[in-house]
Short mmCIF file of C-alpha atoms in Angstrom, two decimals:
data_model
loop_
_atom_site.label_atom_id
_atom_site.label_comp_id
_atom_site.label_asym_id
_atom_site.label_seq_id
_atom_site.Cartn_x
_atom_site.Cartn_y
_atom_site.Cartn_z
CA MET A 21 107.31 108.53 114.42
CA GLU A 22 110.37 110.73 114.86
CA LYS A 23 113.13 110.30 112.06
CA THR A 24 115.68 108.60 114.40
CA LYS A 25 113.12 106.22 115.78
CA ALA A 26 111.82 105.48 112.05
CA LEU A 27 115.48 104.61 110.91
CA VAL A 28 116.07 102.37 114.17
CA THR A 29 113.14 100.64 113.19
CA VAL A 30 114.03 100.33 109.54
CA ILE A 31 117.05 98.81 110.57
CA GLU A 32 115.69 96.28 113.02
CA MET A 33 113.02 95.24 110.49
CA ALA A 34 115.95 94.51 107.65
CA ARG A 35 117.89 92.71 110.07
CA THR A 36 115.14 90.40 111.15
CA GLY A 37 114.01 89.81 107.48
CA LEU A 38 110.96 91.87 107.23
CA GLY A 39 111.37 94.09 104.48
CA PHE A 40 110.40 94.08 101.03
CA THR A 41 112.11 92.67 98.26
CA PRO A 42 113.23 95.18 95.92
CA ALA A 43 110.60 94.01 93.20
CA ASP A 44 107.90 94.43 96.06
CA ALA A 45 109.35 97.46 97.07
CA LEU A 46 109.04 98.90 93.75
CA ASP A 47 105.58 97.60 93.39
CA HIS A 48 104.29 99.33 96.70
CA ILE A 49 105.74 102.52 95.90
CA ALA A 50 103.82 102.39 92.39
CA THR A 51 100.76 101.25 94.61
CA LEU A 52 101.65 104.72 96.97
CA ILE A 53 101.90 107.10 93.69
CA ALA A 54 98.64 105.71 92.36
CA GLN A 55 96.77 106.49 95.84
CA GLU A 56 98.03 109.71 95.50
CA ASP A 57 95.29 112.85 95.21
CA ALA A 58 96.10 114.41 92.02
CA GLU A 59 94.26 117.39 93.01
CA SER A 60 96.27 117.66 96.23
CA ALA A 61 98.52 121.02 96.39
CA PHE A 62 101.69 118.36 97.66
CA TYR A 63 100.97 115.80 94.71
CA ASP A 64 103.88 116.50 92.63
CA ARG A 65 106.41 116.90 95.46
CA ARG A 66 105.23 113.89 97.18
CA VAL A 67 104.84 111.77 94.01
CA GLU A 68 108.56 113.19 93.18
CA GLU A 69 109.77 111.85 96.47
CA LEU A 70 108.18 108.10 95.88
CA LEU A 71 109.70 108.20 92.42
CA ARG A 72 113.34 109.19 93.79
CA LEU A 73 112.84 106.29 96.68
CA GLY A 74 111.96 103.82 93.87
CA ALA A 75 115.10 104.98 91.75
CA CYS A 76 117.18 104.50 94.65
CA ILE A 77 116.19 100.96 95.07
CA TRP A 78 116.35 100.20 91.48
CA SER A 79 119.89 101.69 91.50
CA LEU A 80 120.89 99.45 94.68
CA ARG A 81 119.26 96.25 93.05
CA ARG A 82 120.69 96.99 89.63
CA ASP A 83 124.20 97.13 91.72
CA ILE A 84 123.72 93.99 93.37
CA VAL A 85 123.04 92.19 90.24
CA MET A 86 125.72 94.03 87.98
CA PRO A 87 128.24 95.89 90.26
CA ARG A 88 130.03 98.52 88.82
#
């Protein structure tokens, strides 16, 4: 799926309530990390990207509960 189509689909899913909750999203990211092949040449990069995505979700979730 091309990047623009992916972003449009994400927005449409969010608007219709089809997204994960922040907690479920973090849990799913942990599952995706666990499924990564540690022997892959791309393991470190892919895991870092997933961890950064998780950190973003955590920050957004925290800011909703405790705005700065």
